[in-house]
């Protein structure tokens, strides 16, 4: 077998200096490929399934194709794709185009979308005409927005129980989210809910990983995909994927409150809704400022259980829940002592991390931030607005720049820049004005380039802080950062000359001289300057 080896020296992550290396490597690959083809083509032992097969599996799992017969003809697949596209508000083509594949990969509820396009249209028609009518006939159908006739609770006072919860979220926050989720539905119907901590309950909420003896097709699939699933009355259970990055007050991960509220709707008997902005839409919905329940959600629950005794629906805007959660967070932060237990972010997640000119780490989570000295001494948490007035309630990325001694904050599609005196004139700016993407994964100052580096998905961007314009030849692939995984949520250029990347509870140490990762581990037990005092924390999983 012919072998090709290219030996190179040190390389900076700059396109003009690495172009000749790329050409040599490409030539090597072509020569090796030529030799391989001459000898014989390699055989993949486990080739990935073609896109069509994965799409059919998806359509079977969520009720668009019959599972009993796995050999589907083109007409059946075309019809199933059209129904799926109609429900998800895509162009109805019946073809497996890129938009359809993208939608299939989006995070969603694991409950099936059993009814087809015609049934959904009949349901919407019934909302406006007081009943459901078959097309081209005067016959009414007695269908409502729940899975089957009779699948509802035959009482108005229900109990619920939280079996376990993610270890990185405080019990009090989870309890507030669950209580508010049930209150959403009681405010819109004649139902009343009460939590019980022991004994039996009508509705049980629990977190699991992978296969959990829940029936065929209900095994959780790790981060993304199916976030949770639930069972209709009278089983009354809702299960959530423990492997997801659950959040309540941050913008990274999936908001647990919104997913709980959706799954509770299923435990009450509600099906998925075809209305784009409905809480009961099958796809994950972010928490915003507007009301959480749509008119379709309210109509559906009232069809089953009637209106509130007062006759008036009380709507809860998402902003109210965010404010209540922030108040709880601030009250709890006042009782936390730096010398008692590690800060809450040590349980597994933070939103952003940076380091100032003194080597002090700043860790951001929700509406709070902590400072950690180089020796690992952690301050009490403070609200973001106390130090940086005008910032939103939470951020997605933060970076301190040694070049101009300024802090840069990212949230959504806007960027804030702060000097010691406050927010700089003209800020916040739209990310697009700086040539940067919205909702970045992370940002950090890279001394080797003298610029700000922003990661998003498979690409990284470089911002010239002098001109506030993107550097030419960017964005580029993250392959330049050899060994750094996708989806990191924080990075720090450390005084030791290394760049540390973070993802969940892991870190990777990147050597700019070798242009590759040279070490990795658990940041809460190995990096003293993160403020976790070397204590390992376990999740609260009692199952």
Short mmCIF file of C-alpha atoms in Angstrom, two decimals:
data_model
loop_
_atom_site.label_atom_id
_atom_site.label_comp_id
_atom_site.label_asym_id
_atom_site.label_seq_id
_atom_site.Cartn_x
_atom_site.Cartn_y
_atom_site.Cartn_z
CA UNK A 1 0.00 0.00 0.00
CA UNK A 2 1.34 3.41 -0.92
CA UNK A 3 1.77 5.81 2.00
CA UNK A 4 2.02 9.58 1.84
CA UNK A 5 3.36 11.64 4.73
CA UNK A 6 3.50 15.42 5.03
CA UNK A 7 5.69 16.89 7.74
CA UNK A 8 5.03 20.49 8.70
CA UNK A 9 6.31 22.85 11.33
CA UNK A 10 4.40 25.16 13.59
CA UNK A 11 1.28 26.67 12.13
CA UNK A 12 -0.85 29.59 13.22
CA UNK A 13 -4.57 29.55 12.54
CA UNK A 14 -4.26 32.05 9.71
CA UNK A 15 -5.46 31.18 6.20
CA UNK A 16 -2.58 32.79 4.32
CA UNK A 17 0.02 30.81 6.29
CA UNK A 18 -1.79 27.50 6.11
CA UNK A 19 -2.77 27.53 2.43
CA UNK A 20 0.41 25.78 1.25
CA UNK A 21 -0.02 23.15 3.94
CA UNK A 22 -3.58 22.55 2.80
CA UNK A 23 -2.39 22.08 -0.81
CA UNK A 24 0.23 19.52 0.27
CA UNK A 25 -2.29 17.66 2.41
CA UNK A 26 -4.83 17.65 -0.41
CA UNK A 27 -2.23 16.26 -2.82
CA UNK A 28 -1.41 13.56 -0.30
CA UNK A 29 -5.06 12.61 0.03
CA UNK A 30 -5.49 12.42 -3.74
CA UNK A 31 -2.42 10.20 -4.15
CA UNK A 32 -3.58 7.91 -1.36
CA UNK A 33 -7.08 7.78 -2.82
CA UNK A 34 -5.68 6.87 -6.24
CA UNK A 35 -3.68 4.02 -4.74
CA UNK A 36 -6.70 2.82 -2.77
CA UNK A 37 -8.93 2.77 -5.83
CA UNK A 38 -6.30 0.83 -7.78
CA UNK A 39 -6.09 -1.88 -5.14
CA UNK A 40 -9.80 -2.01 -4.43
CA UNK A 41 -12.55 0.06 -2.85
CA UNK A 42 -12.89 -0.20 0.93
CA UNK A 43 -16.07 -1.75 2.30
CA UNK A 44 -18.00 -0.02 5.10
CA UNK A 45 -19.09 -2.62 7.63
CA UNK A 46 -21.90 -0.44 9.00
CA UNK A 47 -22.77 2.16 6.38
CA UNK A 48 -25.17 4.88 7.54
CA UNK A 49 -28.76 4.49 6.34
CA UNK A 50 -29.71 6.60 3.33
CA UNK A 51 -31.74 9.76 4.08
CA UNK A 52 -34.89 8.16 2.68
CA UNK A 53 -34.67 5.29 5.18
CA UNK A 54 -34.20 7.64 8.14
CA UNK A 55 -37.13 9.75 6.96
CA UNK A 56 -39.39 6.71 6.71
CA UNK A 57 -38.39 5.64 10.21
CA UNK A 58 -39.29 9.12 11.44
CA UNK A 59 -42.65 9.07 9.65
CA UNK A 60 -43.42 5.66 11.14
CA UNK A 61 -42.42 6.72 14.66
CA UNK A 62 -44.68 9.76 14.64
CA UNK A 63 -47.70 8.15 13.03
CA UNK A 64 -47.55 9.29 9.40
CA UNK A 65 -46.84 5.77 8.09
CA UNK A 66 -48.12 2.43 9.32
CA UNK A 67 -45.42 0.60 11.29
CA UNK A 68 -46.78 -2.89 10.60
CA UNK A 69 -45.65 -2.77 6.98
CA UNK A 70 -42.12 -1.42 6.62
CA UNK A 71 -42.18 -1.69 2.82
CA UNK A 72 -43.86 1.55 1.77
CA UNK A 73 -44.53 2.48 -1.82
CA UNK A 74 -43.80 5.91 -3.27
CA UNK A 75 -47.41 7.04 -3.01
CA UNK A 76 -47.59 6.27 0.72
CA UNK A 77 -44.33 8.07 1.44
CA UNK A 78 -45.37 11.04 -0.69
CA UNK A 79 -48.69 11.33 1.16
CA UNK A 80 -46.98 11.04 4.55
CA UNK A 81 -44.45 13.72 3.64
CA UNK A 82 -47.21 16.05 2.48
CA UNK A 83 -49.10 15.61 5.76
CA UNK A 84 -45.95 16.24 7.77
CA UNK A 85 -45.11 19.33 5.72
CA UNK A 86 -48.63 20.67 6.14
CA UNK A 87 -48.55 20.22 9.91
CA UNK A 88 -45.14 21.90 10.25
CA UNK A 89 -46.01 24.80 7.91
CA UNK A 90 -43.49 23.84 5.23
CA UNK A 91 -44.11 24.05 1.47
CA UNK A 92 -46.22 20.98 0.69
CA UNK A 93 -44.17 19.23 -2.00
CA UNK A 94 -44.26 15.57 -0.98
CA UNK A 95 -40.49 15.48 -1.49
CA UNK A 96 -37.76 14.95 1.08
CA UNK A 97 -36.14 18.34 0.55
CA UNK A 98 -33.59 20.05 2.81
CA UNK A 99 -36.23 22.05 4.71
CA UNK A 100 -38.13 18.85 5.53
CA UNK A 101 -34.99 17.04 6.69
CA UNK A 102 -34.08 20.03 8.85
CA UNK A 103 -37.53 20.04 10.46
CA UNK A 104 -37.37 16.31 11.16
CA UNK A 105 -34.11 16.85 13.05
CA UNK A 106 -35.50 19.66 15.23
CA UNK A 107 -36.15 18.99 18.95
CA UNK A 108 -39.72 17.98 19.66
CA UNK A 109 -42.13 16.01 21.81
CA UNK A 110 -41.97 12.23 21.48
CA UNK A 111 -45.77 11.78 21.33
CA UNK A 112 -47.06 10.70 17.91
CA UNK A 113 -48.85 13.02 15.46
CA UNK A 114 -51.49 10.41 14.71
CA UNK A 115 -54.00 12.35 12.67
CA UNK A 116 -53.40 13.32 9.06
CA UNK A 117 -53.92 16.58 7.24
CA UNK A 118 -57.66 16.06 6.73
CA UNK A 119 -58.28 15.33 10.41
CA UNK A 120 -56.34 18.42 11.46
CA UNK A 121 -58.38 20.53 9.06
CA UNK A 122 -61.58 19.05 10.49
CA UNK A 123 -60.48 19.96 14.01
CA UNK A 124 -59.79 23.57 13.10
CA UNK A 125 -63.11 23.70 11.24
CA UNK A 126 -64.85 22.43 14.37
CA UNK A 127 -63.43 25.24 16.48
CA UNK A 128 -65.16 27.83 14.31
CA UNK A 129 -68.40 25.96 13.58
CA UNK A 130 -69.08 24.18 16.86
CA UNK A 131 -68.60 20.71 15.42
CA UNK A 132 -66.63 18.77 12.87
CA UNK A 133 -67.96 18.11 9.41
CA UNK A 134 -66.80 15.61 6.84
CA UNK A 135 -65.68 17.27 3.62
CA UNK A 136 -68.50 17.53 1.06
CA UNK A 137 -71.12 16.24 3.47
CA UNK A 138 -73.44 17.59 6.07
CA UNK A 139 -72.60 14.90 8.62
CA UNK A 140 -71.03 16.08 11.84
CA UNK A 141 -68.21 14.23 13.55
CA UNK A 142 -67.90 14.28 17.32
CA UNK A 143 -64.16 14.89 17.47
CA UNK A 144 -62.29 17.07 19.88
CA UNK A 145 -58.66 17.97 20.42
CA UNK A 146 -57.78 14.89 22.46
CA UNK A 147 -56.45 11.49 21.46
CA UNK A 148 -59.61 9.39 21.67
CA UNK A 149 -63.09 9.87 22.99
CA UNK A 150 -63.14 9.23 26.71
CA UNK A 151 -59.41 9.86 27.24
CA UNK A 152 -59.84 12.51 29.87
CA UNK A 153 -60.02 12.68 33.63
CA UNK A 154 -63.50 12.28 35.06
CA UNK A 155 -62.78 14.55 37.99
CA UNK A 156 -61.73 18.14 38.36
CA UNK A 157 -59.26 17.92 41.27
CA UNK A 158 -56.00 16.17 40.34
CA UNK A 159 -52.77 15.48 42.21
CA UNK A 160 -49.24 15.45 40.80
CA UNK A 161 -45.83 14.32 41.97
CA UNK A 162 -42.26 15.15 40.89
CA UNK A 163 -40.34 11.88 41.17
CA UNK A 164 -36.86 13.26 40.39
CA UNK A 165 -35.22 16.16 38.61
CA UNK A 166 -31.93 17.14 36.88
CA UNK A 167 -29.13 17.48 39.40
CA UNK A 168 -27.83 20.75 37.95
CA UNK A 169 -31.15 22.54 38.60
CA UNK A 170 -32.09 23.56 42.15
CA UNK A 171 -35.10 21.74 43.57
CA UNK A 172 -36.81 25.04 44.33
CA UNK A 173 -36.53 26.22 40.72
CA UNK A 174 -37.92 22.96 39.39
CA UNK A 175 -40.80 23.07 41.89
CA UNK A 176 -41.64 26.62 40.78
CA UNK A 177 -41.58 25.60 37.11
CA UNK A 178 -43.81 22.57 37.71
CA UNK A 179 -46.28 24.51 39.84
CA UNK A 180 -46.51 27.27 37.23
CA UNK A 181 -46.95 24.75 34.40
CA UNK A 182 -49.98 23.21 36.10
CA UNK A 183 -51.30 26.67 36.94
CA UNK A 184 -51.30 27.52 33.22
CA UNK A 185 -53.94 24.86 32.61
CA UNK A 186 -55.98 25.48 35.78
CA UNK A 187 -56.19 29.19 34.91
CA UNK A 188 -57.77 28.27 31.57
CA UNK A 189 -60.15 25.49 32.69
CA UNK A 190 -62.20 24.11 35.57
CA UNK A 191 -59.29 21.94 36.75
CA UNK A 192 -57.44 22.29 40.07
CA UNK A 193 -54.09 20.71 40.93
CA UNK A 194 -52.31 19.83 44.18
CA UNK A 195 -48.78 18.51 44.66
CA UNK A 196 -48.17 15.41 46.78
CA UNK A 197 -44.69 14.27 47.82
CA UNK A 198 -45.56 10.75 48.98
CA UNK A 199 -47.97 8.01 48.02
CA UNK A 200 -49.85 7.79 44.75
CA UNK A 201 -50.63 10.69 42.44
CA UNK A 202 -52.77 11.12 39.35
CA UNK A 203 -49.89 12.61 37.33
CA UNK A 204 -46.21 11.74 37.83
CA UNK A 205 -43.24 13.58 36.32
CA UNK A 206 -39.92 11.72 36.06
CA UNK A 207 -36.56 11.96 34.26
CA UNK A 208 -34.91 8.99 32.55
CA UNK A 209 -32.06 8.22 30.16
CA UNK A 210 -32.22 5.94 27.12
CA UNK A 211 -34.36 2.82 27.38
CA UNK A 212 -36.59 2.93 30.47
CA UNK A 213 -39.12 0.11 29.99
CA UNK A 214 -41.63 2.44 28.42
CA UNK A 215 -42.70 0.54 25.34
CA UNK A 216 -41.33 0.16 21.84
CA UNK A 217 -40.08 3.39 20.30
CA UNK A 218 -40.12 5.35 23.57
CA UNK A 219 -36.42 5.07 24.45
CA UNK A 220 -34.81 8.49 24.77
CA UNK A 221 -32.21 9.39 22.15
CA UNK A 222 -29.83 11.69 24.06
CA UNK A 223 -29.45 15.44 23.46
CA UNK A 224 -31.83 16.78 20.81
CA UNK A 225 -34.49 14.74 19.04
CA UNK A 226 -37.30 13.68 21.38
CA UNK A 227 -37.09 15.80 24.53
CA UNK A 228 -39.93 14.15 26.44
CA UNK A 229 -43.13 12.17 26.06
CA UNK A 230 -46.31 11.67 28.02
CA UNK A 231 -49.30 9.35 28.31
CA UNK A 232 -52.95 10.28 28.04
CA UNK A 233 -55.43 9.74 30.89
CA UNK A 234 -55.73 7.82 32.92
CA UNK A 235 -52.10 6.69 33.04
CA UNK A 236 -51.02 10.27 33.64
CA UNK A 237 -47.23 10.09 33.34
CA UNK A 238 -44.74 12.46 31.73
CA UNK A 239 -41.14 11.40 31.13
CA UNK A 240 -38.23 13.71 30.31
CA UNK A 241 -34.83 12.91 28.82
CA UNK A 242 -32.23 13.35 31.56
CA UNK A 243 -29.49 13.68 28.92
CA UNK A 244 -30.85 17.01 27.66
CA UNK A 245 -29.36 20.29 28.76
CA UNK A 246 -32.34 21.59 30.72
CA UNK A 247 -32.45 25.23 31.72
CA UNK A 248 -34.96 27.56 33.33
CA UNK A 249 -33.31 30.96 33.20
CA UNK A 250 -30.74 30.71 30.42
CA UNK A 251 -30.79 30.79 26.64
CA UNK A 252 -28.71 27.68 26.05
CA UNK A 253 -30.42 24.32 26.17
CA UNK A 254 -34.15 23.64 26.39
CA UNK A 255 -36.44 25.46 28.77
CA UNK A 256 -37.81 22.88 31.18
CA UNK A 257 -40.86 24.95 32.09
CA UNK A 258 -42.09 25.04 28.48
CA UNK A 259 -41.58 21.30 27.99
CA UNK A 260 -43.29 20.44 31.28
CA UNK A 261 -46.28 22.62 30.39
CA UNK A 262 -46.55 20.87 27.00
CA UNK A 263 -46.34 17.36 28.45
CA UNK A 264 -48.85 18.19 31.19
CA UNK A 265 -51.23 19.06 28.35
CA UNK A 266 -50.87 15.48 27.08
CA UNK A 267 -51.51 14.02 30.55
CA UNK A 268 -54.79 15.95 30.51
CA UNK A 269 -55.76 14.41 27.16
CA UNK A 270 -54.71 17.07 24.64
CA UNK A 271 -53.23 16.12 21.27
CA UNK A 272 -50.67 18.01 19.26
CA UNK A 273 -51.90 21.21 17.66
CA UNK A 274 -51.38 22.32 14.05
CA UNK A 275 -51.28 25.97 15.17
CA UNK A 276 -47.72 27.24 14.81
CA UNK A 277 -47.56 29.25 18.05
CA UNK A 278 -49.61 26.87 20.21
CA UNK A 279 -47.96 25.39 23.28
CA UNK A 280 -49.25 21.99 22.11
CA UNK A 281 -47.46 22.25 18.77
CA UNK A 282 -45.25 19.14 18.53
CA UNK A 283 -42.00 21.08 18.19
CA UNK A 284 -40.06 22.75 20.98
CA UNK A 285 -41.15 26.30 21.70
CA UNK A 286 -38.88 28.81 23.43
CA UNK A 287 -40.06 30.89 26.35
CA UNK A 288 -40.76 34.44 25.23
CA UNK A 289 -42.47 37.51 26.63
CA UNK A 290 -45.90 36.72 25.15
CA UNK A 291 -48.60 34.56 26.73
CA UNK A 292 -47.70 30.88 26.87
CA UNK A 293 -51.10 29.42 25.91
CA UNK A 294 -52.61 30.17 22.51
CA UNK A 295 -56.32 30.38 21.72
CA UNK A 296 -56.09 26.83 20.37
CA UNK A 297 -54.65 25.48 23.64
CA UNK A 298 -57.38 27.18 25.66
CA UNK A 299 -60.15 25.94 23.37
CA UNK A 300 -58.82 22.38 23.53
CA UNK A 301 -58.64 22.15 27.33
CA UNK A 302 -62.05 23.77 27.73
CA UNK A 303 -63.58 21.24 25.34
CA UNK A 304 -62.53 18.58 27.83
CA UNK A 305 -63.02 20.23 31.22
CA UNK A 306 -65.04 23.39 30.77
CA UNK A 307 -64.25 26.97 31.65
CA UNK A 308 -62.90 28.24 34.99
CA UNK A 309 -65.49 28.70 37.72
CA UNK A 310 -65.00 32.45 37.50
CA UNK A 311 -65.74 32.26 33.79
CA UNK A 312 -62.58 34.23 33.03
CA UNK A 313 -59.32 32.87 31.66
CA UNK A 314 -56.18 34.21 33.35
CA UNK A 315 -53.30 34.26 30.88
CA UNK A 316 -49.68 34.01 32.01
CA UNK A 317 -47.10 35.86 29.89
CA UNK A 318 -43.70 34.22 29.68
CA UNK A 319 -42.15 37.40 31.03
CA UNK A 320 -44.05 36.96 34.31
CA UNK A 321 -42.57 33.50 34.83
CA UNK A 322 -39.08 34.79 33.99
CA UNK A 323 -39.45 37.58 36.54
CA UNK A 324 -40.73 35.18 39.22
CA UNK A 325 -37.82 32.85 38.56
CA UNK A 326 -35.35 35.72 38.78
CA UNK A 327 -36.85 36.85 42.11
CA UNK A 328 -36.47 33.30 43.44
CA UNK A 329 -32.90 33.18 42.18
CA UNK A 330 -32.00 36.45 43.88
CA UNK A 331 -33.58 35.41 47.16
CA UNK A 332 -31.68 32.12 47.12
CA UNK A 333 -28.40 33.80 46.22
CA UNK A 334 -28.66 35.88 49.37
CA UNK A 335 -28.50 32.73 51.50
CA UNK A 336 -25.52 31.16 49.69
CA UNK A 337 -22.19 31.45 51.49
CA UNK A 338 -18.90 31.14 49.54
CA UNK A 339 -17.33 28.94 52.22
CA UNK A 340 -20.29 26.57 52.67
CA UNK A 341 -21.01 24.73 49.42
CA UNK A 342 -19.77 25.10 45.83
CA UNK A 343 -21.75 27.58 43.70
CA UNK A 344 -24.76 26.20 41.81
CA UNK A 345 -23.06 26.26 38.40
CA UNK A 346 -20.68 23.55 39.67
CA UNK A 347 -23.55 21.07 39.33
CA UNK A 348 -22.94 20.95 35.62
CA UNK A 349 -23.74 24.00 33.50
CA UNK A 350 -23.01 27.67 33.04
CA UNK A 351 -24.05 30.04 30.26
CA UNK A 352 -20.73 31.82 29.68
CA UNK A 353 -17.23 32.18 31.10
CA UNK A 354 -14.45 34.72 30.64
CA UNK A 355 -11.34 36.02 32.44
CA UNK A 356 -10.25 39.62 33.06
CA UNK A 357 -6.80 41.23 33.04
CA UNK A 358 -6.10 40.14 36.65
CA UNK A 359 -6.75 36.46 35.95
CA UNK A 360 -10.12 36.62 37.71
CA UNK A 361 -12.68 34.26 36.18
CA UNK A 362 -16.23 35.47 35.68
CA UNK A 363 -18.86 32.73 35.47
CA UNK A 364 -22.36 33.54 34.19
CA UNK A 365 -25.51 31.54 34.78
CA UNK A 366 -29.01 32.88 34.35
CA UNK A 367 -29.29 36.39 35.74
CA UNK A 368 -26.29 36.00 38.07
CA UNK A 369 -22.51 35.98 37.85
CA UNK A 370 -19.69 34.88 40.16
CA UNK A 371 -16.07 36.01 40.30
CA UNK A 372 -13.32 33.47 41.05
CA UNK A 373 -9.77 34.42 41.99
CA UNK A 374 -6.80 32.56 40.42
CA UNK A 375 -6.56 30.63 43.70
CA UNK A 376 -10.16 29.45 43.39
CA UNK A 377 -11.84 31.75 45.93
CA UNK A 378 -15.43 32.38 44.83
CA UNK A 379 -17.49 35.49 45.50
CA UNK A 380 -21.17 35.61 46.34
CA UNK A 381 -23.38 35.82 43.24
CA UNK A 382 -24.56 39.18 41.97
CA UNK A 383 -27.18 40.19 39.37
CA UNK A 384 -25.70 41.03 35.98
CA UNK A 385 -27.30 44.47 36.00
CA UNK A 386 -25.48 45.44 39.20
CA UNK A 387 -22.18 45.59 37.32
CA UNK A 388 -23.37 45.98 33.73
CA UNK A 389 -26.58 48.07 33.74
CA UNK A 390 -28.76 47.50 30.71
CA UNK A 391 -27.85 43.86 30.06
CA UNK A 392 -30.74 41.42 29.49
CA UNK A 393 -31.77 38.97 32.20
CA UNK A 394 -29.38 36.33 30.83
CA UNK A 395 -26.65 36.14 28.18
CA UNK A 396 -25.37 33.53 25.73
CA UNK A 397 -21.68 34.44 25.50
CA UNK A 398 -19.19 36.80 27.14
CA UNK A 399 -15.59 37.81 26.43
CA UNK A 400 -13.09 40.19 28.00
CA UNK A 401 -10.62 41.76 25.57
CA UNK A 402 -7.08 42.56 26.74
CA UNK A 403 -6.60 44.78 23.71
CA UNK A 404 -9.16 47.44 24.68
CA UNK A 405 -9.99 46.40 28.28
CA UNK A 406 -13.66 45.98 27.42
CA UNK A 407 -16.31 43.34 28.05
CA UNK A 408 -18.36 41.99 25.14
CA UNK A 409 -21.71 40.29 25.75
CA UNK A 410 -23.87 38.38 23.28
CA UNK A 411 -27.53 37.52 23.48
CA UNK A 412 -29.79 36.66 20.57
CA UNK A 413 -28.85 38.89 17.65
CA UNK A 414 -27.35 41.75 19.65
CA UNK A 415 -23.93 42.60 21.08
CA UNK A 416 -23.15 44.83 24.08
CA UNK A 417 -19.76 46.41 24.83
CA UNK A 418 -18.90 47.79 28.25
CA UNK A 419 -16.05 49.94 29.52
CA UNK A 420 -15.48 50.63 33.19
CA UNK A 421 -17.88 53.57 33.00
CA UNK A 422 -20.77 51.62 31.49
CA UNK A 423 -22.14 50.57 28.13
CA UNK A 424 -20.30 52.18 25.21
CA UNK A 425 -22.13 54.71 23.01
CA UNK A 426 -23.87 53.12 20.04
CA UNK A 427 -24.25 49.74 21.74
CA UNK A 428 -25.96 47.34 21.69
CA UNK A 429 -25.39 46.65 18.01
CA UNK A 430 -27.00 44.00 15.87
CA UNK A 431 -24.72 41.02 15.32
CA UNK A 432 -25.16 41.37 11.56
CA UNK A 433 -23.69 44.89 11.70
CA UNK A 434 -20.47 43.32 12.99
CA UNK A 435 -20.55 40.46 10.50
CA UNK A 436 -21.27 37.98 13.30
CA UNK A 437 -23.99 35.32 13.67
CA UNK A 438 -26.84 35.53 16.14
CA UNK A 439 -27.09 33.16 19.10
CA UNK A 440 -23.37 32.30 19.25
CA UNK A 441 -22.11 29.23 21.10
CA UNK A 442 -19.25 31.16 22.72
CA UNK A 443 -16.80 34.04 22.29
CA UNK A 444 -13.27 34.71 23.55
CA UNK A 445 -10.31 37.00 22.99
CA UNK A 446 -7.46 35.18 21.23
CA UNK A 447 -4.10 36.91 21.90
CA UNK A 448 -2.39 35.03 19.06
CA UNK A 449 -4.64 36.80 16.56
CA UNK A 450 -5.26 39.92 18.64
CA UNK A 451 -8.96 39.68 17.81
CA UNK A 452 -12.24 38.33 19.16
CA UNK A 453 -13.18 34.80 18.07
CA UNK A 454 -16.83 33.70 17.96
CA UNK A 455 -17.96 30.08 17.57
CA UNK A 456 -21.30 29.16 16.00
CA UNK A 457 -22.16 25.65 14.87
CA UNK A 458 -19.52 24.31 12.47
CA UNK A 459 -17.86 27.70 11.90
CA UNK A 460 -15.84 30.33 13.70
CA UNK A 461 -15.73 34.06 13.03
CA UNK A 462 -12.99 36.60 13.78
CA UNK A 463 -13.87 40.20 14.71
CA UNK A 464 -11.29 42.97 14.41
CA UNK A 465 -11.83 44.98 17.59
CA UNK A 466 -10.13 48.05 16.15
CA UNK A 467 -12.44 48.37 13.16
CA UNK A 468 -15.39 46.33 14.49
CA UNK A 469 -15.39 44.53 11.16
CA UNK A 470 -14.92 40.83 10.42
CA UNK A 471 -11.48 39.76 9.29
CA UNK A 472 -11.18 38.60 5.66
CA UNK A 473 -11.16 34.87 4.86
CA UNK A 474 -13.60 34.19 7.69
CA UNK A 475 -15.77 32.40 8.73
CA UNK A 476 -13.80 29.17 8.59
CA UNK A 477 -14.41 25.60 9.67
CA UNK A 478 -13.85 24.56 13.29
CA UNK A 479 -11.56 21.88 11.89
CA UNK A 480 -8.80 24.49 12.32
CA UNK A 481 -9.12 23.92 16.08
CA UNK A 482 -8.01 20.31 16.05
CA UNK A 483 -9.54 18.27 18.84
CA UNK A 484 -12.06 20.89 19.99
CA UNK A 485 -15.56 19.34 19.91
CA UNK A 486 -18.63 20.98 18.43
CA UNK A 487 -21.10 22.70 20.72
CA UNK A 488 -18.71 24.12 23.32
CA UNK A 489 -20.37 26.76 25.49
CA UNK A 490 -17.37 28.67 26.84
CA UNK A 491 -13.68 29.39 26.23
CA UNK A 492 -10.92 31.24 28.07
CA UNK A 493 -7.47 32.38 26.95
CA UNK A 494 -5.60 31.56 30.15
CA UNK A 495 -2.44 33.32 31.42
CA UNK A 496 -0.60 29.99 31.02
CA UNK A 497 -0.81 30.52 27.24
CA UNK A 498 -3.40 27.80 26.65
CA UNK A 499 -7.02 28.15 25.54
CA UNK A 500 -9.54 26.19 27.59
CA UNK A 501 -12.80 25.11 25.95
CA UNK A 502 -15.83 23.96 27.94
CA UNK A 503 -18.80 21.77 27.15
CA UNK A 504 -21.14 20.69 29.92
CA UNK A 505 -18.81 19.31 32.64
CA UNK A 506 -15.81 18.67 30.40
CA UNK A 507 -12.94 20.87 29.30
CA UNK A 508 -10.33 20.67 26.52
CA UNK A 509 -6.92 22.40 26.71
CA UNK A 510 -5.82 23.79 23.34
CA UNK A 511 -2.15 24.56 22.67
CA UNK A 512 -1.79 27.46 20.18
CA UNK A 513 1.81 26.41 19.44
CA UNK A 514 0.88 22.85 18.48
CA UNK A 515 -2.48 23.96 17.07
CA UNK A 516 -4.32 21.08 18.71
CA UNK A 517 -5.89 19.87 21.93
CA UNK A 518 -3.26 18.52 24.32
CA UNK A 519 -5.40 17.63 27.33
CA UNK A 520 -8.94 17.24 28.62
CA UNK A 521 -10.81 16.44 31.80
CA UNK A 522 -13.57 17.50 34.21
CA UNK A 523 -13.37 21.21 34.93
CA UNK A 524 -15.20 21.12 38.27
CA UNK A 525 -12.67 18.68 39.74
CA UNK A 526 -9.44 19.70 38.00
CA UNK A 527 -9.45 23.45 37.30
CA UNK A 528 -9.22 25.30 40.59
CA UNK A 529 -9.84 28.67 38.96
CA UNK A 530 -13.42 27.64 38.07
CA UNK A 531 -14.32 27.96 41.76
CA UNK A 532 -15.70 24.49 42.33
CA UNK A 533 -13.11 23.57 44.97
CA UNK A 534 -12.45 20.15 43.47
CA UNK A 535 -15.81 18.78 44.62
CA UNK A 536 -17.62 16.36 42.35
CA UNK A 537 -21.40 16.68 42.28
CA UNK A 538 -23.94 14.02 41.51
CA UNK A 539 -27.35 14.57 40.01
CA UNK A 540 -30.48 13.99 42.04
CA UNK A 541 -31.59 10.83 40.28
CA UNK A 542 -33.30 8.60 42.82
CA UNK A 543 -34.56 6.06 40.29
#
